[in-house]
Amino acid sequence: SSGRPGRSYYIDGDVKLTQSVAILRYLARKYDLGPRNEEETRELDVLEQQARDLATNLIRSFVPGVNLQEARKKYEDNMGNV
């Protein structure tokens, strides 16, 4: 969150943001692209968490010492839960 190389970083005038989700939420609010009611807000919350779960599972597949074949199978099995 310090704006180090390799991190998402966004500047819009006086607004300076790091973190992908914070940047996306800012842009959605700025351009009125966000959810318009409670139902859409809940749906967005679920989709955001599903994307995070997918990314986390994918990253875990590449941790040193992990059996890649086993990790791949587990990742593919979890894809059915999305």
XYZ file of C-alpha atoms in Angstrom:
82
model
C 0.000 0.000 0.000
C 3.012 2.306 -0.246
C 2.994 2.714 -4.009
C 6.055 0.524 -4.459
C 6.915 -0.778 -7.934
C 4.743 -3.713 -8.920
C 1.761 -2.363 -7.013
C -1.315 -0.744 -8.502
C -1.074 3.027 -8.191
C -3.492 5.689 -9.458
C -3.293 9.491 -9.415
C -6.228 11.762 -10.307
C -5.397 15.334 -9.365
C -5.116 15.410 -5.581
C -6.382 11.828 -5.291
C -3.606 9.248 -4.909
C -4.596 5.625 -4.453
C -2.957 2.246 -4.181
C -4.636 -1.180 -4.129
C -6.571 -2.445 -7.126
C -9.965 -2.706 -5.445
C -9.741 0.804 -3.985
C -8.856 2.184 -7.432
C -11.709 0.309 -9.109
C -14.214 1.479 -6.492
C -13.030 5.082 -6.829
C -13.419 4.986 -10.621
C -16.844 3.345 -10.345
C -18.039 6.123 -8.027
C -16.439 8.872 -10.114
C -18.079 7.700 -13.334
C -21.328 6.477 -11.734
C -20.630 2.851 -12.672
C -21.223 1.322 -9.278
C -24.222 -0.540 -7.951
C -27.458 1.452 -7.956
C -29.345 -0.364 -5.221
C -28.913 -2.822 -2.361
C -29.411 -5.895 -4.561
C -26.662 -4.790 -6.973
C -24.404 -3.954 -4.020
C -24.815 -7.467 -2.601
C -24.181 -9.020 -6.018
C -21.020 -6.962 -6.430
C -19.832 -7.984 -2.957
C -20.239 -11.662 -3.871
C -18.496 -11.266 -7.245
C -15.600 -9.413 -5.632
C -15.076 -12.201 -3.109
C -15.308 -14.882 -5.800
C -12.610 -13.092 -7.795
C -10.451 -12.855 -4.673
C -10.936 -16.566 -3.939
C -9.982 -17.481 -7.507
C -6.852 -15.340 -7.365
C -5.860 -16.716 -3.955
C -6.293 -20.316 -5.094
C -4.303 -19.656 -8.255
C -1.451 -18.017 -6.324
C -1.345 -20.920 -3.860
C -0.839 -23.263 -6.815
C 2.590 -21.733 -7.404
C 3.936 -21.754 -3.848
C 7.302 -23.572 -3.718
C 7.010 -27.113 -2.440
C 3.430 -27.537 -3.619
C 2.618 -30.562 -5.737
C 1.586 -28.738 -8.926
C -0.543 -31.581 -10.290
C -2.448 -31.822 -7.023
C -2.804 -28.031 -6.774
C -4.065 -27.826 -10.356
C -6.692 -30.507 -9.698
C -7.821 -28.722 -6.532
C -8.016 -25.387 -8.384
C -10.050 -26.930 -11.216
C -12.380 -28.590 -8.703
C -12.907 -25.252 -6.937
C -13.765 -23.551 -10.238
C -17.049 -25.453 -10.167
C -17.990 -23.593 -6.976
C -17.857 -20.189 -8.649
